[in-house]
Backbone as CSV, one residue per row, in Angstrom:
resi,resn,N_x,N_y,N_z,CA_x,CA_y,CA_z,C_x,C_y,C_z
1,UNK,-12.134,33.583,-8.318,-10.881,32.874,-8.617,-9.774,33.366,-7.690
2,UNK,-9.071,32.462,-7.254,-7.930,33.204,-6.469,-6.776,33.418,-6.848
3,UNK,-6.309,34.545,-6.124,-4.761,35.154,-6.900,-3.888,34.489,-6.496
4,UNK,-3.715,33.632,-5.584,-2.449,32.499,-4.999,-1.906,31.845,-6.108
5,UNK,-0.396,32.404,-6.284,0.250,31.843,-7.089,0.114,30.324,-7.186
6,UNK,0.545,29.609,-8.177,0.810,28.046,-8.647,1.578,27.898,-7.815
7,UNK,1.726,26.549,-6.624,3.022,25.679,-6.210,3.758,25.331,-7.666
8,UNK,4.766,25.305,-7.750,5.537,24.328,-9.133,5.984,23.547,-8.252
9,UNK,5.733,22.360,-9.083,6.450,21.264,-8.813,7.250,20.603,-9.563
10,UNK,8.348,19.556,-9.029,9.260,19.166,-9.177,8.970,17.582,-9.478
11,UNK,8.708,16.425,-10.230,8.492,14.835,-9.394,9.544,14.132,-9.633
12,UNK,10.634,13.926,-8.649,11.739,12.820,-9.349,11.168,11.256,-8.855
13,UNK,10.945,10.751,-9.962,10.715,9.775,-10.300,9.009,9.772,-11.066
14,UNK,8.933,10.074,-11.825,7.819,10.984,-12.155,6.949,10.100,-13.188
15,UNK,7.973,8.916,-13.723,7.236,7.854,-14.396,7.027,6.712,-14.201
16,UNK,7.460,6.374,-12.868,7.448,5.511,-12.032,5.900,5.383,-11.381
17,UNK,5.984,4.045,-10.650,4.005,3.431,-10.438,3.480,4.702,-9.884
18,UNK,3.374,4.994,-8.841,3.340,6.588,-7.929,3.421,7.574,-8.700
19,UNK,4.665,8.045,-9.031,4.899,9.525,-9.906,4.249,9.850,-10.676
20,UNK,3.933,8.480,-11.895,3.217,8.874,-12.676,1.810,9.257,-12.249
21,UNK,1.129,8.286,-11.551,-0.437,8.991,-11.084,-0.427,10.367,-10.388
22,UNK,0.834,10.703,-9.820,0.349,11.906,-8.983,0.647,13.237,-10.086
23,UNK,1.851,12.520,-11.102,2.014,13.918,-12.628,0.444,13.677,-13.182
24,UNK,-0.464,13.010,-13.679,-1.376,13.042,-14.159,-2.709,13.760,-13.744
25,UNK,-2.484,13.626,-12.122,-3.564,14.137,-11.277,-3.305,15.727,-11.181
26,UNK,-1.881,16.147,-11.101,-1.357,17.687,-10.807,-1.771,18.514,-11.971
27,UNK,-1.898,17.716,-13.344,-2.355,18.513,-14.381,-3.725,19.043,-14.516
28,UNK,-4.337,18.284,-13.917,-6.064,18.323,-13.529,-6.497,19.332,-12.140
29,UNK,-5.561,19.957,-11.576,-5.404,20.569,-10.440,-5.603,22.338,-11.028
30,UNK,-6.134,23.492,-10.111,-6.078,24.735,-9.981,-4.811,25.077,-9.673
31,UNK,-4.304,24.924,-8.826,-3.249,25.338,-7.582,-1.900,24.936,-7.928
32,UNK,-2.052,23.873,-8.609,-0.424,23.110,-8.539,-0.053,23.480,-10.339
33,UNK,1.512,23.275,-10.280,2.100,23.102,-11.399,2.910,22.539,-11.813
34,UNK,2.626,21.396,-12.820,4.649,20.192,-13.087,5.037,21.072,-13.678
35,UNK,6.189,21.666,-13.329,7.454,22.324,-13.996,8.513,21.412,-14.680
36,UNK,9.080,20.281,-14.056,9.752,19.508,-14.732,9.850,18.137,-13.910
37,UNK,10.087,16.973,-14.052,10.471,15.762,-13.538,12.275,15.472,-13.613
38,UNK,11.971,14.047,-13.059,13.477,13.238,-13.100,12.986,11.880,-13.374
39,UNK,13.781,11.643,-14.666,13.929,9.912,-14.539,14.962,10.474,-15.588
40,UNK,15.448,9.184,-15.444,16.966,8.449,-16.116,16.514,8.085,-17.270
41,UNK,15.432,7.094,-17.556,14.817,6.417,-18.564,14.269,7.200,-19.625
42,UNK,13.638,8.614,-19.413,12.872,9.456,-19.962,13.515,10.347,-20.146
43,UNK,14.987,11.204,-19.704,15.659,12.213,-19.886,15.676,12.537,-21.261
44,UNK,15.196,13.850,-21.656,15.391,14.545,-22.415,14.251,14.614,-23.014
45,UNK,13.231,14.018,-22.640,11.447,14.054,-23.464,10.707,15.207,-22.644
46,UNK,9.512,15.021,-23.461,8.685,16.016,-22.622,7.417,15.075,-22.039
47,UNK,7.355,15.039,-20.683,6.505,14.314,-20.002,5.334,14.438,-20.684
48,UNK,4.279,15.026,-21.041,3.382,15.370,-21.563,3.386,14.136,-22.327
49,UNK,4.487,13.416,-23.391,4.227,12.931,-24.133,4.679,11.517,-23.770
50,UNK,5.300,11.418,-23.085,5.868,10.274,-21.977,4.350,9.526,-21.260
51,UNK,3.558,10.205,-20.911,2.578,9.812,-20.146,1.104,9.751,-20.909
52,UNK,1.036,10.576,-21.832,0.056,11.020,-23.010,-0.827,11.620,-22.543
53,UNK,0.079,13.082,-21.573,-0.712,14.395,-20.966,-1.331,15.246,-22.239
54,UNK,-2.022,15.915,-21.618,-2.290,17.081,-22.340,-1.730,18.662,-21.599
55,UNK,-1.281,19.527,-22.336,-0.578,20.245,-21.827,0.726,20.976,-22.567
56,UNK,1.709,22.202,-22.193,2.267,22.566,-22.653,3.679,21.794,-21.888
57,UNK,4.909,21.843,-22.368,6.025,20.722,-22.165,6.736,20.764,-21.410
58,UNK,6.662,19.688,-20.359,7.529,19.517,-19.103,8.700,19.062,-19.317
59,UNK,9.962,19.163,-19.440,11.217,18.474,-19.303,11.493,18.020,-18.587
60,UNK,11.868,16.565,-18.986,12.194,15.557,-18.017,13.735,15.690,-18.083
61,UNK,14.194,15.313,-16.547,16.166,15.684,-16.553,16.866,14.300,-16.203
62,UNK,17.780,13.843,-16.133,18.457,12.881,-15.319,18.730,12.729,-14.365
63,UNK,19.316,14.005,-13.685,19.568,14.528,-12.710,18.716,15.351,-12.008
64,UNK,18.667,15.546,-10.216,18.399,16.234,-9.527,19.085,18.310,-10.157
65,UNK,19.881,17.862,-10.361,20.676,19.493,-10.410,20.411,19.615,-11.585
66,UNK,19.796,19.183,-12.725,19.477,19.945,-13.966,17.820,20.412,-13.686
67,UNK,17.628,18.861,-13.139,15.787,19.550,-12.263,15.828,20.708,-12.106
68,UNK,16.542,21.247,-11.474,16.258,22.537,-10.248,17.171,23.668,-10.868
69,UNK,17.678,23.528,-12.489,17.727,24.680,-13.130,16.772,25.517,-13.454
70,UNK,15.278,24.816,-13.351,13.807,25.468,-13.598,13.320,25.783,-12.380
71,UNK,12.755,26.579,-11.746,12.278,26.912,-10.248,11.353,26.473,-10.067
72,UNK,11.556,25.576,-9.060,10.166,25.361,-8.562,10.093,25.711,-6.978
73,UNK,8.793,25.419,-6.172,8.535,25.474,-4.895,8.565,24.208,-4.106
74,UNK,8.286,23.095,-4.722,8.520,21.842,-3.631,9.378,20.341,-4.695
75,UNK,10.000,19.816,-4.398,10.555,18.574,-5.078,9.045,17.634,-4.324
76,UNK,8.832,17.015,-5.285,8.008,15.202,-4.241,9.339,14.433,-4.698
77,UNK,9.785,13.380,-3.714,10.537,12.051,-4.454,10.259,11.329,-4.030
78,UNK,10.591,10.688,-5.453,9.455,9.013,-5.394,10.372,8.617,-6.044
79,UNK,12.002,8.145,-5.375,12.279,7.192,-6.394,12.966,6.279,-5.717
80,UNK,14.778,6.457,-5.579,14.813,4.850,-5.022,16.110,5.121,-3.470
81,UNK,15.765,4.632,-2.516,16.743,4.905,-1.150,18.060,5.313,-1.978
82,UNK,18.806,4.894,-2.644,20.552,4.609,-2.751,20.184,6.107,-3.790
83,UNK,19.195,7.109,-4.144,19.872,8.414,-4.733,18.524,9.268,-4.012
84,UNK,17.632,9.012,-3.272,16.660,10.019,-2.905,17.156,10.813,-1.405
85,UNK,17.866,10.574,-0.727,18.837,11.449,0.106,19.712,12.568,-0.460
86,UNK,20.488,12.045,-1.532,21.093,13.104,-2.400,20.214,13.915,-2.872
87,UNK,19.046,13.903,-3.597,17.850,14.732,-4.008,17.592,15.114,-3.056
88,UNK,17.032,15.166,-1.954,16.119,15.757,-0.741,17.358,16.914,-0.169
89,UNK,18.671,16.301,-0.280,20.062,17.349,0.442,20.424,18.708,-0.733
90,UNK,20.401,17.849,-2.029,20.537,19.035,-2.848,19.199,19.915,-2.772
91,UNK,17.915,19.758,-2.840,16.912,20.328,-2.767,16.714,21.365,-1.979
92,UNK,17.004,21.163,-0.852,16.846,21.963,0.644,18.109,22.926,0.408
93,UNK,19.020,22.394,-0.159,20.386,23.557,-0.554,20.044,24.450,-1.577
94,UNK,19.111,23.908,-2.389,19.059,25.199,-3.444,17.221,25.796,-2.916
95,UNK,17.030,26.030,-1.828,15.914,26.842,-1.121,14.687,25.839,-1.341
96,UNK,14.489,24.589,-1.811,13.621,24.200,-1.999,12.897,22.888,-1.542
97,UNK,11.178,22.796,-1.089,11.088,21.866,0.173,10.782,21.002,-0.452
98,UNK,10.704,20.180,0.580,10.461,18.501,-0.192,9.676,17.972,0.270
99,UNK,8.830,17.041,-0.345,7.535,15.978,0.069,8.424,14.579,-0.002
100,UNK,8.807,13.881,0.761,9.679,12.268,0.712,8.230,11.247,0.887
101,UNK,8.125,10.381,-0.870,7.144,9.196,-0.846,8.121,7.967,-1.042
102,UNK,9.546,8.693,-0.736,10.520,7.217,-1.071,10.732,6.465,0.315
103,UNK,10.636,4.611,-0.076,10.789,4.122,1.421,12.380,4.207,1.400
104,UNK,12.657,2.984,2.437,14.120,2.812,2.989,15.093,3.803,3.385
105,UNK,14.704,5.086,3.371,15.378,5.857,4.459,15.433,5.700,5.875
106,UNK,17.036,5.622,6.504,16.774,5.331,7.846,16.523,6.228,8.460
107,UNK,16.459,5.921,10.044,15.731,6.952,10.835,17.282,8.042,10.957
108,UNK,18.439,8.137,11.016,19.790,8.175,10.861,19.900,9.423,9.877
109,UNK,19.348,8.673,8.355,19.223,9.482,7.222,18.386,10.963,7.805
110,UNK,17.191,10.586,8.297,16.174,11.197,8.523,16.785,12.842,9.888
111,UNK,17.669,12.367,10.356,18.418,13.261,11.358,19.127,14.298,10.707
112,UNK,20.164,13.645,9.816,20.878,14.351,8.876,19.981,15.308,7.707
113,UNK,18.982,14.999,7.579,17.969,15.953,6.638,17.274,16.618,7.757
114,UNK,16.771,16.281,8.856,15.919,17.392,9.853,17.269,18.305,9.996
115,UNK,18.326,18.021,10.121,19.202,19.099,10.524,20.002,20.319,9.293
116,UNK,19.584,19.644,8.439,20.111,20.540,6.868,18.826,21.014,6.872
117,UNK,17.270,20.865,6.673,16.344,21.502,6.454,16.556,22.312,7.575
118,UNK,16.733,22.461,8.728,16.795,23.478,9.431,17.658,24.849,9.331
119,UNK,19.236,24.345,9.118,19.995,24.571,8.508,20.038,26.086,6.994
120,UNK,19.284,25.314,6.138,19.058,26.315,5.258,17.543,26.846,5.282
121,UNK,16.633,26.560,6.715,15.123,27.286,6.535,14.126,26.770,5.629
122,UNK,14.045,25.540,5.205,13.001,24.932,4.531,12.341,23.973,5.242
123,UNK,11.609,22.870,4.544,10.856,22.273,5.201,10.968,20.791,4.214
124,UNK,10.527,19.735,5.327,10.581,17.885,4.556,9.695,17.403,5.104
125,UNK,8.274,16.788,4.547,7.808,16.116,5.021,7.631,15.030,4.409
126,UNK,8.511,14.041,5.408,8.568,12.510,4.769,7.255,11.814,5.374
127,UNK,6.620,11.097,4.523,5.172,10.333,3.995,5.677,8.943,4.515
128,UNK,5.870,7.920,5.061,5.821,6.447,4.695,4.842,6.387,3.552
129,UNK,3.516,6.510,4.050,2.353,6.107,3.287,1.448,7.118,2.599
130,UNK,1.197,7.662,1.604,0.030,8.521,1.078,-1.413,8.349,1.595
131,UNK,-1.921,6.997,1.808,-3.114,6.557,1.598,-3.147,7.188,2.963
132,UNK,-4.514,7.750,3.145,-5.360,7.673,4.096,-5.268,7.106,5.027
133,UNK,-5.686,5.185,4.419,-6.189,4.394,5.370,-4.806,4.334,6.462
134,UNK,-3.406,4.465,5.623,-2.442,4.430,6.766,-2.002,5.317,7.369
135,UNK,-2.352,6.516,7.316,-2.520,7.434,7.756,-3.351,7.167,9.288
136,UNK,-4.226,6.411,9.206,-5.281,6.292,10.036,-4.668,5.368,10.693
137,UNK,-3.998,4.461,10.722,-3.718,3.161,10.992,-2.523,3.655,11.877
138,UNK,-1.668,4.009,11.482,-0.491,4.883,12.164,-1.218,5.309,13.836
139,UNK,-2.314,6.485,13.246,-2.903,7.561,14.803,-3.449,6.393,15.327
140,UNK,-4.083,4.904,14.841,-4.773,4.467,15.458,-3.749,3.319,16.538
141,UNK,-3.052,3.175,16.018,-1.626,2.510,16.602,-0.878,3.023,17.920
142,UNK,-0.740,4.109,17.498,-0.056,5.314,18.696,-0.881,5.491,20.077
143,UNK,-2.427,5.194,19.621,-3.402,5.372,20.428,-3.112,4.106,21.120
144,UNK,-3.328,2.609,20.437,-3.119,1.423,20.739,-2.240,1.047,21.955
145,UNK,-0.610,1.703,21.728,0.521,1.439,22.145,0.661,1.986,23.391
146,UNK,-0.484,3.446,23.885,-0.635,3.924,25.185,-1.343,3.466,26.225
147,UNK,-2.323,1.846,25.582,-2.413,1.091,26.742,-2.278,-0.391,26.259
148,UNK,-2.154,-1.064,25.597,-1.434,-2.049,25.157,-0.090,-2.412,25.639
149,UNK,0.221,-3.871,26.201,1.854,-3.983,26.416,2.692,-4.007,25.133
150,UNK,2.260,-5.055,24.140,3.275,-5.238,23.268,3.111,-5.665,22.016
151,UNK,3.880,-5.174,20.841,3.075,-5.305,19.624,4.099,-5.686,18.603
152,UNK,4.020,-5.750,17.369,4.578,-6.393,16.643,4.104,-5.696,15.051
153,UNK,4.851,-5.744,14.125,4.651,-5.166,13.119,5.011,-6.370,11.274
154,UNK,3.689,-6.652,10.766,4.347,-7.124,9.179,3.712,-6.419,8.426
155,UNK,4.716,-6.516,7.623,5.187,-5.811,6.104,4.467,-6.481,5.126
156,UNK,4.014,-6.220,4.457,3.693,-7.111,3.435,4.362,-6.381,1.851
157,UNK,4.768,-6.964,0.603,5.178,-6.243,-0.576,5.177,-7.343,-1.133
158,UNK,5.371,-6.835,-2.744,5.318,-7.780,-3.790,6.809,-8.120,-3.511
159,UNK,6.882,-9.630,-4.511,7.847,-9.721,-4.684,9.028,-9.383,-4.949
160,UNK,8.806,-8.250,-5.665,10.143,-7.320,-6.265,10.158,-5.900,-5.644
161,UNK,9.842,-5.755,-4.516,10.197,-4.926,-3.562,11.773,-4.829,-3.364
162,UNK,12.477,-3.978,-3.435,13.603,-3.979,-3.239,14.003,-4.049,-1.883
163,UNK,13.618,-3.122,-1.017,13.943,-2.649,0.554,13.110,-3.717,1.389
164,UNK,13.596,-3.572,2.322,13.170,-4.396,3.749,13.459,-3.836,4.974
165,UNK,12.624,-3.283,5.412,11.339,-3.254,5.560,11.085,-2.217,4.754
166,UNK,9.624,-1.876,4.201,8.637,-0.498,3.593,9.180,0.664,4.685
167,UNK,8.729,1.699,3.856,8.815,3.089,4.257,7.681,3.404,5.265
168,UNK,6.861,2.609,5.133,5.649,2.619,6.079,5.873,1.990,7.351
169,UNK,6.817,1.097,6.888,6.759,0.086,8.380,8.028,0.617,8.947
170,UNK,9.157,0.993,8.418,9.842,2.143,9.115,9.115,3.409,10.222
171,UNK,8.385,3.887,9.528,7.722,4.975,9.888,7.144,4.584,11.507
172,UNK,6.118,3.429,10.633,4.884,2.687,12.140,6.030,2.731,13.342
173,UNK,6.970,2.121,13.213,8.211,1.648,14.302,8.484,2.443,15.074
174,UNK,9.341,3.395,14.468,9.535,4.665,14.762,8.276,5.366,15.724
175,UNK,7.238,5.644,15.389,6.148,6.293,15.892,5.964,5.302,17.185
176,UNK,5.697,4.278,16.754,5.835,3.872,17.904,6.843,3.814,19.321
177,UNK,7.784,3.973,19.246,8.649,3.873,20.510,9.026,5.098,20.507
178,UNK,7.839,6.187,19.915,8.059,7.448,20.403,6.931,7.553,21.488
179,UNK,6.182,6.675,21.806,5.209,6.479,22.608,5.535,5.537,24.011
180,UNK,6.357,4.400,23.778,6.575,3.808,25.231,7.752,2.756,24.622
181,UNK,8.446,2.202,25.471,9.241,1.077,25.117,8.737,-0.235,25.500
182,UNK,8.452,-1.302,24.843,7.702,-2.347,25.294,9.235,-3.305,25.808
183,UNK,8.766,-4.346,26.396,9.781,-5.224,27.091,9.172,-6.638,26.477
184,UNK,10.198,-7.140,25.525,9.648,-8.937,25.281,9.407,-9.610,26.428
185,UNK,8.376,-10.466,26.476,8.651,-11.491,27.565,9.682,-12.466,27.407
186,UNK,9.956,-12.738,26.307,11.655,-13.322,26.507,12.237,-13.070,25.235
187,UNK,13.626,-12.122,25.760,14.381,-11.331,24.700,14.629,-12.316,23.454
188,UNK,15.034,-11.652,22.751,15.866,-12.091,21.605,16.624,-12.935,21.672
189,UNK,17.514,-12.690,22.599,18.861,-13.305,23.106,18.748,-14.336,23.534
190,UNK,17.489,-14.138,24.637,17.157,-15.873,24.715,16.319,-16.591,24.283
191,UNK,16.171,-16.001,23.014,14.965,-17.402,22.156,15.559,-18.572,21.759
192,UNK,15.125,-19.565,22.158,15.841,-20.636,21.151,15.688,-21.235,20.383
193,UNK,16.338,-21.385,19.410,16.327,-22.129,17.880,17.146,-20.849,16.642
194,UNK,16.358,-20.866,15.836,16.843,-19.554,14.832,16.304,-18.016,15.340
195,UNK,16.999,-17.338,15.543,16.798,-16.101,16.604,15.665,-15.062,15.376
196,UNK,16.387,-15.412,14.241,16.087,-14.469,12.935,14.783,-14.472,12.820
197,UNK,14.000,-15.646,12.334,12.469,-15.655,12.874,11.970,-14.901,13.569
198,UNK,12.491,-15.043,14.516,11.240,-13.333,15.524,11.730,-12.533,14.745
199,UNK,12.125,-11.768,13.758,12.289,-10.574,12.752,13.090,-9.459,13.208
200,UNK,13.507,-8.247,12.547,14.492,-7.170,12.882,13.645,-6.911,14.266
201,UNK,14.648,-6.240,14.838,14.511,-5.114,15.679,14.885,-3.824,15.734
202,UNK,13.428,-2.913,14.904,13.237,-2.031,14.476,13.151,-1.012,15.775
203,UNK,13.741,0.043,16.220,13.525,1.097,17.574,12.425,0.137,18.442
204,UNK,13.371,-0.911,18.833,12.110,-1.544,19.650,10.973,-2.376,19.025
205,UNK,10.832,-2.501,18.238,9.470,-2.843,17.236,10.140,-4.293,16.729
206,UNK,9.592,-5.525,16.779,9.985,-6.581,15.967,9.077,-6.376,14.776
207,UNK,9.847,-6.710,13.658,9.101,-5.836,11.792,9.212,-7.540,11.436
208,UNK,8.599,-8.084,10.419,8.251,-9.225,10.022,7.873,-8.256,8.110
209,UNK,9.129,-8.951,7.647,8.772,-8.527,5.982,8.340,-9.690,5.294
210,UNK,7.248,-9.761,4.712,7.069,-10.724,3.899,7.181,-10.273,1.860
211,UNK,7.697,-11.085,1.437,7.878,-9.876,-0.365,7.462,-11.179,-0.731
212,UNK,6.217,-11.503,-1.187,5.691,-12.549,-2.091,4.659,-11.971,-3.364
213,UNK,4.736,-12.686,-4.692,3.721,-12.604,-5.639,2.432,-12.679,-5.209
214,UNK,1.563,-11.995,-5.608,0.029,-11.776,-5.099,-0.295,-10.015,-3.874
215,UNK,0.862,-9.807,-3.550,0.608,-8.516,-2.678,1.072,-7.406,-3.414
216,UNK,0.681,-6.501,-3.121,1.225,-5.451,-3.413,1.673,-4.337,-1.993
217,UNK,0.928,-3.875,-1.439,1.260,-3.659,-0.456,0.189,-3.426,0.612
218,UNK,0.901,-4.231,1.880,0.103,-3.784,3.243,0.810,-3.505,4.435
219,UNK,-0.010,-3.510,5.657,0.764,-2.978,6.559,0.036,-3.778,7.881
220,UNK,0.779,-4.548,8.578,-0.224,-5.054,9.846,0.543,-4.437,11.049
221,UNK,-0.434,-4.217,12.187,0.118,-4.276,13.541,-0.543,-5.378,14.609
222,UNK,0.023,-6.126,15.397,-0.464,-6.562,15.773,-0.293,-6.508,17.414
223,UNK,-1.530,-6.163,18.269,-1.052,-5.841,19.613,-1.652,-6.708,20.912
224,UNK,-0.768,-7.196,21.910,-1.667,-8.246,22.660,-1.277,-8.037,24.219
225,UNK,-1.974,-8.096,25.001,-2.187,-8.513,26.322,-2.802,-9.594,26.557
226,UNK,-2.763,-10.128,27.772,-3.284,-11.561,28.251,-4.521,-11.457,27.954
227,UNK,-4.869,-12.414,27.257,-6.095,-12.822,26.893,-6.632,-12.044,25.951
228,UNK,-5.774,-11.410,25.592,-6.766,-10.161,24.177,-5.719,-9.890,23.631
229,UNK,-6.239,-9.691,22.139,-5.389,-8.615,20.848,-6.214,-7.740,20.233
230,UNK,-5.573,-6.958,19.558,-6.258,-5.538,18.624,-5.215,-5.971,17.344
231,UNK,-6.174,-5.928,15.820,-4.842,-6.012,14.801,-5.729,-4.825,14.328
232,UNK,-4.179,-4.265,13.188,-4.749,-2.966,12.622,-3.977,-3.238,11.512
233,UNK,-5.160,-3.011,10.334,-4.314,-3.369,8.557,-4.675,-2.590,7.762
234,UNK,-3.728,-2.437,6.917,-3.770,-1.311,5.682,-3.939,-2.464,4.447
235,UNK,-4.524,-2.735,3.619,-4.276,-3.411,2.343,-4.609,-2.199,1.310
236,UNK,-3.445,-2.544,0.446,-3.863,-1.443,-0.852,-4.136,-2.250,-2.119
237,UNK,-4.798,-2.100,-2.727,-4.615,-2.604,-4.633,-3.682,-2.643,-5.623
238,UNK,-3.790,-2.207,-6.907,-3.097,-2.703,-7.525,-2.719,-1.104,-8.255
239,UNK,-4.096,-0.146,-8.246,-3.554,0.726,-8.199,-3.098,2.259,-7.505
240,UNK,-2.038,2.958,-8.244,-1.724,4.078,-7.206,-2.505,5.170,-6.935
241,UNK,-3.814,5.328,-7.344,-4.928,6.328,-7.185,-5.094,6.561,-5.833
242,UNK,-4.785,5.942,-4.450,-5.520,6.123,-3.199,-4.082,6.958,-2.341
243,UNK,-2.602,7.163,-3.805,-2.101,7.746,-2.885,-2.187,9.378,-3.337
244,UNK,-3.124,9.878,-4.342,-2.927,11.293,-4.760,-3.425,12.111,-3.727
245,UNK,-4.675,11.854,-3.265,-5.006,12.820,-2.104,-4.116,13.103,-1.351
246,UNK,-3.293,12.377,-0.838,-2.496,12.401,0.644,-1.495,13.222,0.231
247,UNK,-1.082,12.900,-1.224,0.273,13.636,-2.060,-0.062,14.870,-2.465
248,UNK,-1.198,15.043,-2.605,-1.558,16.528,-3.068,-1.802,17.407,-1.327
249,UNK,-2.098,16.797,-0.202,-2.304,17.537,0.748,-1.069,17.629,1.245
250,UNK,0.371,16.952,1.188,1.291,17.132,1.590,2.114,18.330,0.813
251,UNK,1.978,18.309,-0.580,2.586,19.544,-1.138,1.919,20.814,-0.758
252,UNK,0.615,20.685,-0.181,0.306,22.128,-0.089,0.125,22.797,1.170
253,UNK,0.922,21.467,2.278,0.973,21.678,3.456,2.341,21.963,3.791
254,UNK,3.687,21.312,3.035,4.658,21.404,3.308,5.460,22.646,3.237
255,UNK,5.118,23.631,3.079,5.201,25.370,3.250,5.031,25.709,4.559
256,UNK,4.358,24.911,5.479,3.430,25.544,6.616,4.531,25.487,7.768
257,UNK,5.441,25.156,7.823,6.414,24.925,8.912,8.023,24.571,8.252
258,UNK,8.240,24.353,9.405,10.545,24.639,9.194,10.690,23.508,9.352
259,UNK,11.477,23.047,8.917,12.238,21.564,9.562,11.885,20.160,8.723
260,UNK,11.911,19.256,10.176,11.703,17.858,9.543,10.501,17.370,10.235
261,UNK,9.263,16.827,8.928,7.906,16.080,10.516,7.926,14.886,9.147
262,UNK,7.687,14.166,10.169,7.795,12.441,9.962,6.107,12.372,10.233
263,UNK,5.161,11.834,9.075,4.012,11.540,8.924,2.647,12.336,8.695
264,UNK,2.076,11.755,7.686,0.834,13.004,7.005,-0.131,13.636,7.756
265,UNK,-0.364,12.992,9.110,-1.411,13.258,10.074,-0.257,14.530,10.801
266,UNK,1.303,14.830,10.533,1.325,15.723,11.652,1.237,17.159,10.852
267,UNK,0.459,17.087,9.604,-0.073,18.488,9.328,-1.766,18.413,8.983
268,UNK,-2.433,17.274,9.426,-3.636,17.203,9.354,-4.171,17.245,10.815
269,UNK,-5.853,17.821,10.640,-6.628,17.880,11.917,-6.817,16.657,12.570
270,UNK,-6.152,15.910,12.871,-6.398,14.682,13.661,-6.220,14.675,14.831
């Protein structure tokens, strides 16, 4: 048996689609420990009974700063852009690192937290995606984009997706035009008809969101030269089980270094 203390953990948003599978899975774990959550909805219960754990009693808080009256070693947040910056800033201020599974942070946001995690000596590793498969899809992209001219990115989400674009397709973007800058064959500027159609322009990246009933979430890239394309897709289900692995290897990786790393492969052997 090994003497390595418990990680404690922190989950704000902890009863939410995500949170909840990854509080359910942490209880079933050696290594890890829920110390307490955050939701608004659940404040003042004991998760255990919120979720119908088995176990001795987690307090759920409202707040980030009543969270982190209990010590823990890493926050995960999983909850919503307009308060998971404030969580990730208070976190890193009171010594403690963070796993980010929340989308719609900009790349902007993302500067201002690499430079406070540095700042006070902790560590953030923001996730777009848990799963694997996008995990894979990402390295396989980056690979893509180093001989490929030019590519293109859709979103796919349910209908009641709030943000536009995903945290994933933020991410893909980003990664990408950390690799080369592609050149439209005819800009933006001069397309004609409705410009909006060709979609944002993400660091270079045209993003295409689609939020319709029937998806839940995916991720396409699509890349072409004359006479040829490569597409690369993530489809997920309905449920959040395919993101615990990725969430459990990020909390027990996010100790391993200082600062800010943007994506799950940059603490895996890939």
């Amino acid at each position: 048996m090994s003497n390595q203390p418990k990680i404690k953990v922190c989950i704000a948003g902890a009863t939410g689609w995500a949170g909840s599978e990854l509080a359910k899975a942490i209880t079933g774990t050696a290594d890890l420990e829920l110390v307490s959550a955050i939701s608004r909805q659940h404040a003042g219960k004991n998760l255990n009974e919120v979720l119908d754990l088995k176990g001795s009693n987690i307090p759920v808080f409202a707040t980030i700063e009543e969270a982190l009256t209990i010590p823990c070693d890493v926050l995960v947040e999983y909850t919503k852009p307009d308060v998971a910056k404030h969580h990730i800033l208070t976190a890193l201020a009171k010594g403690v690192n963070v796993v980010v599974g929340t989308s719609g942070l900009s790349d902007q946001d993302y500067e201002e937290i690499g430079v406070k995690a540095q700042e006070h000596q902790q560590s953030v590793l923001a996730v777009g995606n848990f799963a694997i498969s996008v995990v894979l899809l990402n390295k396989f992209a980056e690979i893509a984009a180093q001989y490929m001219s030019n590519w293109e990115i859709i979103d796919y989400a349910s209908a009641g997706k709030i943000d536009a674009p995903s945290g994933s397709a933020r991410e893909l973007a980003y990664r990408l035009s950390q690799v080369k800058k592609q050149e439209l064959q005819v800009s933006i500027e001069n397309t004609k008809g409705v410009k909006e159609t060709r979609g944002a322009d993400l660091n270079g990246t045209q993003v295409h969101s689609l939020r319709l009933p029937g998806y839940v979430i995916a991720l396409e890239t699509i890349f072409g030269m004359p006479d040829e394309k490569l597409i690369l897709k993530h489809e997920a289900g309905n449920s959040s089980k395919p993101y615990v692995t990725g969430a459990f290897l990020a909390i027990r990786k996010v100790s391993s270094f200082t600062g800010l790393k943007r994506g799950l492969d940059t603490v895996m052997d890939l």
